[in-house]
């Protein structure tokens, strides 16, 4: 399950995973931009480029693609980098699953991001919501209005057309279970290149990871620090003991574990100090990786996979 612990630190930080079902290589260390504040999104994105991150994830639903685009432009200019030096992903929201909505949604995202192509476009969740301008359509009882008139495969075929037309290098799925992924994988003409799901030592998603490895799909873990929630993986006694032993922070231990087990990851940091810390990871020894694999706590932190409605399950969180 776990890849060679002999990876050198610098290799871990700059590791790129070739996309078997798409163009190019995805940097294993990714920066997520799910930050509610627009100004902080802009500065955090720019800081992350300076820290060394070359992989950026956003979504139509986060409502900050414009600020991510500005942060990226500023970050590239300040660090003498070109568009080709970074890998950018965004996601199709649930209200745009109808095939005729896919390309307009994609073009609108590109426009907000100030980009001419995307490296990766994901279907944000497998749940289709009633089409329209309201991202969260609800009935009079407050229940989500789902769209039963479109299947995930219909949407996938429209995503394949974007690749055919050279608009993005790869396509994939997010917030999907293995049960939902299998039929799309089987039927797809262009196979999913990446699957993005919640994963950390409390939710290792081992069966999905094995499937992805077998089929050449990159498993992209979100919330690798358990979304910073406390209690959570950052305060787990196994993680803090390993951190003390190897002279790294708990966050660095969690991120190294994720990369060394063969996943790519998305971590978010509002401050430059955290994004520098999160890029500065080093390989863990094999015994530490095994100890983390033996953690028995199981906890899902985000319920989106069950409903299509985003949101971390409220609980005590660090300041
Ligand atoms: N597909 C989906 O449905 C979905 C759902 C959720 C997230 N995502 C994606 O995944 C990304 C990552 O998710 P996430 O935000 O849950 O990631 P995360 O990295 O697990 O958690 C981020 C939290 O950890 C804190 N943190 C960051 N670095 C730290 C450090 N070195 N020490 C202590 N705390 C630290 C952050 O605080 P500071 O900001 O103060 O640094 C923030 O509160 C998102 O931005 C988004 O792109 C996708």
XYZ file of N, CA and C in Angstrom, residues 27-282:
768
model
N 1.127 17.617 -9.997
C 1.990 17.678 -8.809
C 1.262 17.060 -7.607
N 1.940 16.186 -6.891
C 1.285 15.490 -5.768
C 0.837 16.479 -4.688
N 1.642 17.493 -4.435
C 1.289 18.493 -3.417
C 0.426 19.571 -4.049
N -0.831 19.612 -3.674
C -1.738 20.592 -4.246
C -2.248 21.566 -3.207
N -2.598 22.766 -3.691
C -3.114 23.813 -2.811
C -4.593 24.026 -3.109
N -5.426 23.914 -2.074
C -6.867 24.108 -2.227
C -7.242 25.535 -1.887
N -8.295 26.034 -2.526
C -8.642 27.451 -2.351
C -10.044 27.633 -1.779
N -10.491 26.661 -1.023
C -11.804 26.774 -0.366
C -11.655 27.680 0.856
N -11.581 28.991 0.562
C -11.366 30.013 1.590
C -12.493 31.027 1.420
N -13.354 31.201 2.411
C -14.531 32.049 2.207
C -14.216 33.508 1.901
N -13.125 34.030 2.410
C -12.829 35.458 2.248
C -12.080 35.705 0.928
N -12.630 36.625 0.104
C -12.075 36.859 -1.227
C -10.645 37.403 -1.173
N -10.406 38.400 -0.319
C -9.066 39.008 -0.269
C -8.035 37.983 0.222
N -8.435 37.185 1.192
C -7.493 36.159 1.702
C -7.250 35.089 0.640
N -8.282 34.769 -0.139
C -8.095 33.783 -1.223
C -6.998 34.270 -2.171
N -7.073 35.573 -2.518
C -6.104 36.150 -3.448
C -4.684 36.080 -2.865
N -4.523 36.537 -1.618
C -3.167 36.571 -1.030
C -2.662 35.156 -0.744
N -3.552 34.271 -0.287
C -3.109 32.902 0.033
C -2.668 32.164 -1.225
N -3.373 32.414 -2.343
C -3.007 31.754 -3.603
C -1.636 32.249 -4.067
N -1.444 33.568 -3.983
C -0.145 34.135 -4.379
C 0.974 33.588 -3.475
N 0.721 33.579 -2.162
C 1.722 33.066 -1.212
C 2.051 31.593 -1.486
N 1.029 30.822 -1.876
C 1.259 29.392 -2.110
C 2.189 29.182 -3.307
N 2.068 30.040 -4.331
C 2.996 29.940 -5.465
C 4.409 30.198 -4.962
N 4.564 31.238 -4.140
C 5.898 31.565 -3.613
C 6.429 30.432 -2.728
N 5.551 29.744 -2.018
C 5.990 28.647 -1.140
C 6.465 27.434 -1.928
N 6.069 27.352 -3.203
C 6.514 26.224 -4.022
C 5.382 25.392 -4.612
N 4.152 25.653 -4.201
C 3.027 24.874 -4.753
C 2.883 25.172 -6.243
N 2.631 24.107 -7.021
C 2.432 24.263 -8.465
C 1.106 23.666 -8.925
N 0.301 23.224 -7.983
C -0.989 22.589 -8.295
C -2.059 23.304 -7.470
N -3.084 23.815 -8.163
C -4.116 24.641 -7.520
C -5.494 24.106 -7.863
N -6.328 24.045 -6.839
C -7.684 23.504 -6.994
C -8.705 24.550 -6.595
N -9.708 24.737 -7.456
C -10.808 25.600 -7.065
C -12.100 24.989 -7.581
N -13.196 25.748 -7.552
C -14.493 25.249 -8.006
C -15.406 26.435 -8.236
N -16.281 26.251 -9.230
C -17.322 27.240 -9.501
C -18.078 27.544 -8.196
N -18.356 26.500 -7.437
C -19.166 26.615 -6.225
C -18.490 27.428 -5.114
N -17.150 27.545 -5.140
C -16.471 28.296 -4.072
C -16.655 29.804 -4.240
N -17.092 30.214 -5.442
C -17.368 31.631 -5.734
C -16.127 32.524 -5.622
N -14.955 31.919 -5.743
C -13.724 32.721 -5.643
C -12.777 32.460 -6.820
N -13.322 31.933 -7.929
C -12.428 31.659 -9.073
C -11.733 32.940 -9.541
N -12.456 34.071 -9.485
C -11.863 35.334 -9.923
C -10.627 35.670 -9.070
N -10.773 35.525 -7.755
C -9.657 35.848 -6.839
C -8.522 34.828 -6.995
N -8.868 33.577 -7.237
C -7.822 32.562 -7.462
C -7.038 32.935 -8.723
N -7.760 33.339 -9.778
C -7.098 33.747 -11.017
C -6.163 34.920 -10.784
N -6.624 35.904 -10.010
C -5.775 37.080 -9.727
C -4.566 36.681 -8.889
N -4.792 35.827 -7.906
C -3.686 35.361 -7.055
C -2.656 34.589 -7.870
N -3.148 33.779 -8.814
C -2.219 33.009 -9.655
C -1.412 33.933 -10.554
N -2.092 34.897 -11.186
C -1.365 35.834 -12.061
C -0.288 36.560 -11.271
N -0.650 37.025 -10.073
C 0.314 37.752 -9.238
C 1.458 36.824 -8.819
N 1.119 35.608 -8.469
C 2.137 34.646 -8.032
C 3.091 34.265 -9.153
N 2.545 34.068 -10.355
C 3.407 33.719 -11.495
C 4.356 34.872 -11.794
N 3.809 36.096 -11.837
C 4.636 37.260 -12.174
C 5.727 37.465 -11.122
N 5.372 37.337 -9.854
C 6.343 37.610 -8.783
C 7.452 36.564 -8.734
N 7.183 35.373 -9.268
C 8.175 34.295 -9.169
C 8.766 33.891 -10.516
N 8.518 34.722 -11.539
C 9.101 34.454 -12.862
C 8.623 33.140 -13.457
N 7.350 32.799 -13.237
C 6.818 31.535 -13.734
C 5.841 31.776 -14.870
N 5.608 30.726 -15.662
C 4.647 30.805 -16.768
C 3.431 29.932 -16.446
N 2.350 30.160 -17.173
C 1.123 29.362 -16.989
C 1.442 27.858 -17.031
N 2.347 27.467 -17.941
C 2.656 26.043 -18.116
C 3.344 25.440 -16.891
N 3.837 26.293 -16.001
C 4.529 25.776 -14.804
C 3.556 25.328 -13.722
N 2.280 25.685 -13.874
C 1.320 25.305 -12.833
C 0.211 24.414 -13.417
N -0.419 23.690 -12.517
C -1.497 22.752 -12.862
C -2.762 23.288 -12.190
N -3.789 23.584 -12.987
C -4.985 24.221 -12.419
C -6.232 23.365 -12.679
N -6.993 23.197 -11.612
C -8.240 22.417 -11.652
C -9.406 23.289 -11.219
N -10.549 23.154 -11.909
C -11.776 23.657 -11.314
C -12.874 22.620 -11.528
N -14.083 22.938 -11.025
C -15.120 21.892 -10.989
C -16.468 22.410 -11.479
N -17.173 21.511 -12.137
C -18.533 21.762 -12.635
C -19.508 21.591 -11.480
N -20.332 22.616 -11.236
C -21.258 22.501 -10.107
C -22.502 21.667 -10.481
N -23.185 21.201 -9.459
C -24.328 20.283 -9.568
C -25.490 20.810 -10.415
N -25.620 22.139 -10.491
C -26.742 22.715 -11.245
C -26.445 22.759 -12.748
N -25.240 22.317 -13.140
C -24.846 22.380 -14.553
C -24.595 20.997 -15.149
N -25.275 19.981 -14.628
C -25.036 18.621 -15.127
C -25.661 18.339 -16.490
N -26.686 19.113 -16.880
C -27.302 18.872 -18.190
C -26.224 19.074 -19.262
N -26.102 18.150 -20.231
C -24.987 18.241 -21.196
C -24.837 19.616 -21.836
N -25.962 20.272 -22.143
C -25.859 21.581 -22.812
C -25.333 22.665 -21.871
N -25.298 22.401 -20.567
C -24.795 23.397 -19.600
C -23.291 23.271 -19.360
N -22.702 22.127 -19.762
C -21.322 21.837 -19.349
C -20.321 22.810 -19.979
N -20.386 22.972 -21.296
C -19.398 23.860 -21.935
C -19.556 25.313 -21.487
N -20.786 25.859 -21.420
C -20.912 27.249 -20.921
C -20.360 27.406 -19.498
N -20.594 26.421 -18.632
C -20.072 26.515 -17.260
C -18.546 26.486 -17.274
N -18.005 25.617 -18.118
C -16.543 25.510 -18.244
C -15.946 26.834 -18.735
N -16.555 27.410 -19.775
C -16.041 28.665 -20.344
C -16.135 29.811 -19.327
N -17.215 29.819 -18.558
C -17.376 30.877 -17.554
C -16.293 30.746 -16.475
N -15.973 29.516 -16.094
C -14.893 29.310 -15.110
C -13.558 29.780 -15.666
N -13.275 29.408 -16.928
C -12.008 29.837 -17.563
C -11.897 31.355 -17.552
N -13.009 32.005 -17.874
C -13.027 33.454 -17.944
C -12.715 34.052 -16.565
N -13.386 33.540 -15.539
C -13.140 34.069 -14.184
C -11.695 33.820 -13.756
N -11.141 32.689 -14.172
C -9.769 32.340 -13.771
C -8.712 33.027 -14.637
N -9.132 33.733 -15.696
C -8.215 34.374 -16.656
C -7.300 33.356 -17.308
N -7.862 32.193 -17.650
C -7.051 31.137 -18.267
C -7.621 30.800 -19.643
N -6.760 30.179 -20.478
C -7.238 29.762 -21.801
C -7.445 28.251 -21.865
N -6.924 27.526 -20.901
C -7.172 26.083 -20.827
C -7.077 25.649 -19.371
N -7.639 24.492 -19.086
C -7.532 23.907 -17.741
C -6.742 22.619 -17.829
N -5.997 22.331 -16.783
C -5.298 21.042 -16.733
C -6.265 19.927 -16.355
N -7.242 20.264 -15.512
C -8.168 19.231 -15.034
C -9.520 19.864 -14.742
N -10.583 19.208 -15.211
C -11.951 19.663 -14.914
C -12.669 18.488 -14.266
N -13.272 18.738 -13.114
C -13.931 17.662 -12.361
C -15.433 17.898 -12.290
N -16.200 16.815 -12.277
C -17.614 16.921 -11.896
C -17.592 16.993 -10.368
N -18.072 18.105 -9.816
C -17.872 18.375 -8.376
C -18.474 17.284 -7.492
N -19.717 16.883 -7.833
C -20.325 15.753 -7.109
C -21.161 14.965 -8.128
N -21.482 13.705 -7.821
C -22.309 12.941 -8.767
C -23.780 13.331 -8.718
N -24.172 14.278 -7.870
C -25.582 14.655 -7.690
C -25.941 15.815 -8.622
N -26.959 15.597 -9.482
C -27.455 16.690 -10.335
C -28.543 17.424 -9.572
N -28.415 18.747 -9.513
C -29.430 19.610 -8.893
C -30.240 20.270 -10.006
N -31.421 20.746 -9.642
C -32.275 21.477 -10.599
C -31.452 22.572 -11.283
N -31.447 22.586 -12.645
C -30.649 23.607 -13.327
C -31.168 25.010 -13.038
N -30.285 25.981 -13.148
C -30.688 27.375 -12.918
C -29.586 28.141 -12.214
N -29.904 29.392 -11.896
C -28.900 30.266 -11.284
C -28.710 30.004 -9.798
N -29.705 29.377 -9.158
C -29.607 29.110 -7.720
C -28.737 27.862 -7.506
N -27.553 28.039 -6.905
C -26.628 26.918 -6.688
C -27.166 25.903 -5.687
N -28.160 26.316 -4.879
C -28.659 25.448 -3.812
C -30.198 25.406 -3.855
N -30.758 24.849 -4.937
C -32.220 24.885 -5.079
C -32.918 24.018 -4.032
N -33.892 24.614 -3.364
C -34.599 23.903 -2.270
C -36.101 23.999 -2.481
N -36.850 22.979 -2.022
C -38.307 23.054 -2.061
C -38.806 23.768 -0.801
N -40.146 23.839 -0.651
C -40.719 24.616 0.461
C -40.387 23.986 1.820
N -39.960 22.717 1.808
C -39.586 22.074 3.075
C -38.082 22.138 3.340
N -37.380 22.844 2.459
C -35.942 22.973 2.672
C -35.136 21.813 2.110
N -35.796 20.924 1.343
C -35.055 19.793 0.766
C -34.453 20.166 -0.589
N -33.259 19.659 -0.854
C -32.605 19.913 -2.140
C -33.488 19.402 -3.271
N -33.594 20.188 -4.361
C -34.331 19.721 -5.541
C -33.318 19.103 -6.509
N -33.361 17.778 -6.587
C -32.444 17.071 -7.490
C -33.024 17.076 -8.905
N -32.155 16.881 -9.884
C -32.563 16.828 -11.290
C -32.522 15.362 -11.709
N -33.698 14.749 -11.871
C -33.758 13.324 -12.234
C -33.685 13.135 -13.751
N -33.567 14.233 -14.487
C -33.617 14.132 -15.947
C -32.257 13.996 -16.609
N -31.227 13.794 -15.820
C -29.887 13.665 -16.406
C -29.108 12.623 -15.605
N -28.348 11.789 -16.313
C -27.538 10.787 -15.601
C -26.089 11.268 -15.539
N -25.345 10.647 -14.652
C -23.930 11.016 -14.523
C -23.195 10.736 -15.833
N -23.613 9.680 -16.515
C -22.957 9.347 -17.781
C -23.244 10.396 -18.858
N -24.475 10.958 -18.857
C -24.780 12.050 -19.809
C -23.782 13.196 -19.589
N -23.591 13.540 -18.315
C -22.684 14.653 -17.985
C -21.251 14.284 -18.377
N -20.885 13.043 -18.104
C -19.514 12.606 -18.415
C -19.222 12.741 -19.913
N -20.205 12.381 -20.747
C -19.984 12.468 -22.206
C -19.734 13.920 -22.623
N -20.418 14.864 -21.981
C -20.185 16.284 -22.294
C -18.784 16.696 -21.809
N -18.340 16.127 -20.714
C -16.975 16.394 -20.232
C -15.961 15.840 -21.247
N -16.223 14.664 -21.787
C -15.312 14.066 -22.784
C -15.170 14.989 -23.997
N -16.265 15.656 -24.376
C -16.199 16.557 -25.531
C -15.225 17.705 -25.290
N -15.119 18.149 -24.041
C -14.182 19.237 -23.733
C -12.745 18.782 -24.000
N -12.453 17.537 -23.650
C -11.103 17.002 -23.912
C -10.904 16.876 -25.423
N -11.925 16.343 -26.116
C -11.832 16.190 -27.585
C -11.489 17.514 -28.243
N -12.072 18.591 -27.716
C -11.864 19.903 -28.343
C -10.634 20.624 -27.806
N -9.819 19.923 -27.017
C -8.546 20.484 -26.552
C -8.704 21.557 -25.503
N -9.866 21.568 -24.815
C -10.100 22.646 -23.838
C -9.524 22.322 -22.464
N -9.339 21.041 -22.175
C -8.688 20.688 -20.902
C -7.928 19.381 -21.088
N -6.886 19.243 -20.297
C -5.993 18.098 -20.454
C -6.568 16.816 -19.894
N -7.434 16.938 -18.892
C -7.935 15.730 -18.235
C -9.258 16.045 -17.548
N -10.042 14.994 -17.335
C -11.322 15.141 -16.631
C -11.418 14.095 -15.532
N -12.238 14.386 -14.540
C -12.363 13.441 -13.436
C -13.609 13.707 -12.624
N -13.678 13.046 -11.485
C -14.860 13.085 -10.630
C -14.449 13.420 -9.211
N -15.403 13.967 -8.469
C -15.116 14.303 -7.078
C -16.287 13.841 -6.208
N -16.021 13.627 -4.935
C -17.058 13.227 -3.968
C -17.854 12.027 -4.463
N -17.130 11.044 -4.944
C -17.783 9.873 -5.516
C -17.374 8.624 -4.741
N -18.307 7.686 -4.622
C -17.982 6.416 -3.949
C -17.497 5.418 -5.007
N -16.882 4.350 -4.522
C -16.400 3.312 -5.440
C -17.572 2.726 -6.230
N -18.713 2.558 -5.549
C -19.903 1.989 -6.207
C -20.364 2.865 -7.383
N -20.261 4.185 -7.210
C -20.682 5.094 -8.287
C -19.601 5.228 -9.369
N -18.350 5.086 -8.953
C -17.237 5.268 -9.887
C -17.153 4.119 -10.901
N -17.355 2.875 -10.422
C -17.166 1.702 -11.287
C -17.927 1.803 -12.617
N -19.277 2.077 -12.580
C -19.986 2.105 -13.869
C -19.520 3.234 -14.793
N -19.124 4.376 -14.229
C -18.629 5.463 -15.090
C -17.306 5.025 -15.705
N -16.460 4.426 -14.883
C -15.166 3.967 -15.405
C -15.378 2.974 -16.548
N -16.297 2.027 -16.349
C -16.529 0.985 -17.359
C -17.059 1.595 -18.652
N -18.001 2.546 -18.545
C -18.674 3.069 -19.741
C -17.895 4.189 -20.422
N -16.986 4.815 -19.711
C -16.338 6.020 -20.246
C -15.476 5.713 -21.465
N -15.560 6.582 -22.468
C -14.638 6.501 -23.613
C -13.297 7.077 -23.179
N -13.344 8.235 -22.491
C -12.136 8.799 -21.872
C -12.272 8.518 -20.374
N -11.398 7.710 -19.833
C -11.525 7.284 -18.432
C -11.222 8.457 -17.493
N -11.807 8.452 -16.307
C -11.462 9.503 -15.335
C -9.962 9.462 -15.032
N -9.321 10.633 -15.126
C -7.879 10.703 -14.842
C -7.630 10.831 -13.345
N -8.584 11.486 -12.653
C -8.401 11.820 -11.234
C -9.732 11.646 -10.506
N -9.652 11.182 -9.269
C -10.827 11.147 -8.393
C -10.454 11.908 -7.120
N -11.246 12.932 -6.792
C -10.955 13.766 -5.613
C -11.978 13.448 -4.510
N -11.469 12.964 -3.380
C -12.353 12.630 -2.245
C -11.664 12.997 -0.929
N -12.460 13.083 0.128
C -11.891 13.294 1.466
C -11.022 12.089 1.838
N -9.819 12.343 2.328
C -8.967 11.239 2.810
C -7.909 11.762 3.770
N -7.725 11.048 4.865
C -6.742 11.333 5.911
C -6.660 10.061 6.740
N -5.824 9.988 7.756
C -5.703 8.713 8.482
C -7.002 8.246 9.138
N -7.961 9.162 9.374
C -9.241 8.747 9.951
C -10.229 8.289 8.866
N -9.872 8.508 7.607
C -10.731 8.079 6.492
C -9.803 7.707 5.324
N -9.101 6.574 5.455
C -8.057 6.274 4.454
C -8.604 5.834 3.091
N -9.879 5.465 3.011
C -10.500 5.085 1.725
C -9.636 4.070 0.970
N -9.209 3.048 1.702
C -8.237 2.095 1.154
C -8.763 1.347 -0.081
N -10.035 0.960 -0.038
C -10.577 0.192 -1.161
C -10.636 1.043 -2.436
N -11.044 2.294 -2.273
C -11.086 3.206 -3.421
C -9.673 3.466 -3.947
N -8.734 3.637 -3.017
C -7.340 3.877 -3.416
C -6.797 2.680 -4.212
N -7.085 1.473 -3.754
C -6.619 0.272 -4.460
C -7.196 0.225 -5.868
N -8.508 0.526 -5.993
C -9.164 0.528 -7.308
C -8.473 1.547 -8.218
N -8.243 2.745 -7.676
C -7.616 3.802 -8.477
C -6.227 3.378 -8.944
N -5.465 2.769 -8.045
C -4.112 2.344 -8.434
C -4.181 1.290 -9.539
N -5.136 0.370 -9.395
C -5.275 -0.709 -10.385
C -5.659 -0.142 -11.756
N -6.482 0.886 -11.771
C -6.989 1.429 -13.041
C -6.202 2.634 -13.547
N -5.151 3.017 -12.849
C -4.356 4.153 -13.307
C -5.039 5.487 -13.116
N -5.896 5.580 -12.084
C -6.576 6.846 -11.773
C -5.831 7.492 -10.602
N -5.558 8.781 -10.682
C -4.899 9.455 -9.560
C -5.933 9.723 -8.466
N -5.614 9.294 -7.262
C -6.465 9.527 -6.087
C -5.991 10.832 -5.459
N -6.882 11.818 -5.440
C -6.519 13.153 -4.937
C -7.268 13.390 -3.626
N -6.513 13.460 -2.526
C -7.120 13.540 -1.185
C -7.395 14.979 -0.796
N -8.663 15.273 -0.435
C -8.903 16.591 0.169
C -9.028 16.434 1.675
N -8.824 17.551 2.384
C -8.809 17.564 3.852
C -7.755 16.612 4.436
N -6.519 16.631 3.903
C -5.483 15.724 4.432
C -5.102 16.054 5.877
N -5.401 17.295 6.310
C -5.148 17.664 7.722
C -6.438 17.550 8.534
N -7.424 16.834 7.979
C -8.702 16.738 8.691
C -9.372 18.097 8.786
N -9.145 18.929 7.756
C -9.740 20.265 7.675
C -9.300 21.135 8.865
N -8.218 20.790 9.508
C -7.723 21.576 10.650
C -8.586 21.416 11.887
N -9.511 20.465 11.880
C -10.431 20.330 13.021
C -9.720 19.716 14.227
N -10.103 20.233 15.379
C -9.542 19.704 16.620
C -10.675 19.397 17.583
N -10.833 18.181 18.109
C -9.875 17.091 17.879
C -9.966 16.590 16.442
N -8.894 15.979 16.005
C -8.821 15.483 14.632
C -7.438 14.926 14.392
N -7.116 14.569 13.147
C -5.808 13.957 12.857
C -4.614 14.805 13.306
N -4.734 16.155 13.257
C -3.591 17.005 13.662
C -3.205 16.808 15.125
N -4.190 16.417 15.942
C -3.906 16.228 17.387
C -3.840 14.768 17.774
N -3.931 13.874 16.797
C -3.906 12.446 17.114
C -2.575 12.102 17.798
N -2.605 11.319 18.893
C -1.363 11.028 19.615
C -0.317 10.289 18.780
N -0.749 9.453 17.840
C 0.227 8.757 16.986
C 0.934 9.784 16.098
N 0.173 10.710 15.561
C 0.747 11.729 14.655
C 1.674 12.669 15.432
N 1.240 13.121 16.597
C 2.082 14.077 17.339
C 3.362 13.398 17.848
N 3.268 12.102 18.187
C 4.476 11.391 18.649
C 5.472 11.224 17.502
N 4.965 10.889 16.317
C 5.869 10.746 15.152
C 6.487 12.107 14.827
N 5.664 13.166 14.887
C 6.168 14.511 14.581
C 7.335 14.864 15.509
N 7.164 14.576 16.804
C 8.236 14.883 17.763
C 9.484 14.052 17.455
N 9.259 12.802 17.074
C 10.381 11.881 16.814
C 11.179 12.302 15.579
N 10.480 12.733 14.519
C 11.198 13.046 13.271
C 11.519 14.535 13.137
N 11.097 15.333 14.119
C 11.416 16.763 14.084
C 10.623 17.531 13.039
N 9.398 17.096 12.791
C 8.517 17.788 11.851
C 7.226 18.150 12.567
N 6.383 18.962 11.949
C 5.107 19.311 12.580
C 4.078 18.216 12.266
N 3.006 18.137 13.070
C 1.947 17.156 12.768
C 1.408 17.325 11.340
N 1.263 18.576 10.886
C 0.758 18.790 9.517
C 1.715 18.175 8.499
N 3.012 18.378 8.704
C 3.995 17.838 7.754
C 3.972 16.303 7.744
N 3.726 15.710 8.911
C 3.646 14.241 8.990
C 2.436 13.745 8.183
N 1.294 14.403 8.371
C 0.075 13.970 7.668
C 0.231 14.115 6.147
N 0.865 15.189 5.711
C 1.011 15.422 4.266
C 2.019 14.439 3.660
N 3.105 14.176 4.388
C 4.099 13.209 3.889
C 3.466 11.823 3.762
N 2.686 11.430 4.767
C 2.009 10.119 4.724
C 1.141 10.018 3.473
N 0.397 11.084 3.191
C -0.510 11.061 2.033
C 0.271 10.881 0.731
N 1.366 11.609 0.583
C 2.140 11.495 -0.665
C 2.819 10.128 -0.734
N 3.350 9.665 0.397
C 4.086 8.401 0.380
C 3.187 7.190 0.165
N 1.878 7.334 0.445
C 0.987 6.195 0.154
C 0.463 6.241 -1.281
N 0.982 7.207 -2.034
C 0.692 7.210 -3.464
C -0.458 8.083 -3.891
N -0.935 8.969 -2.999
C -2.008 9.874 -3.405
C -1.429 11.250 -3.734
N -2.203 12.048 -4.458
C -1.949 13.484 -4.522
C -2.824 14.083 -3.431
N -2.609 15.332 -3.079
C -3.399 15.913 -1.989
C -3.669 17.390 -2.238
N -4.663 17.883 -1.512
C -4.989 19.323 -1.515
C -5.035 19.796 -0.086
N -4.162 20.724 0.241
C -4.208 21.311 1.574
C -4.437 22.811 1.426
N -5.078 23.407 2.400
C -5.405 24.834 2.337
C -4.695 25.557 3.468
N -4.165 26.738 3.201
C -3.563 27.541 4.266
C -3.825 29.002 3.963
N -4.391 29.684 4.913
C -4.628 31.113 4.700
C -3.339 31.904 4.855
N -2.443 31.450 5.734
C -1.224 32.229 5.997
C -0.032 31.685 5.209
N 0.905 32.616 4.898
C 2.124 32.207 4.205
C 2.923 31.225 5.072
N 2.889 31.426 6.387
C 3.662 30.539 7.282
C 3.177 29.097 7.152
N 1.856 28.906 7.133
C 1.332 27.541 6.989
C 1.607 26.977 5.595
N 1.524 27.806 4.563
C 1.759 27.218 3.232
C 3.235 26.862 3.070
N 4.140 27.647 3.674
C 5.566 27.269 3.616
C 5.806 25.967 4.383
N 5.191 25.893 5.573
C 5.333 24.672 6.384
C 4.811 23.456 5.608
N 3.669 23.644 4.942
C 3.030 22.508 4.269
C 3.778 22.062 3.022
N 4.556 22.969 2.421
C 5.348 22.552 1.253
C 6.641 21.867 1.704
N 7.091 22.225 2.896
C 8.402 21.776 3.377
C 8.313 20.399 4.050
N 7.833 19.410 3.281
C 7.680 18.080 3.894
C 8.896 17.198 3.590
N 9.078 16.200 4.423
C 10.175 15.248 4.233
C 9.623 13.834 4.359
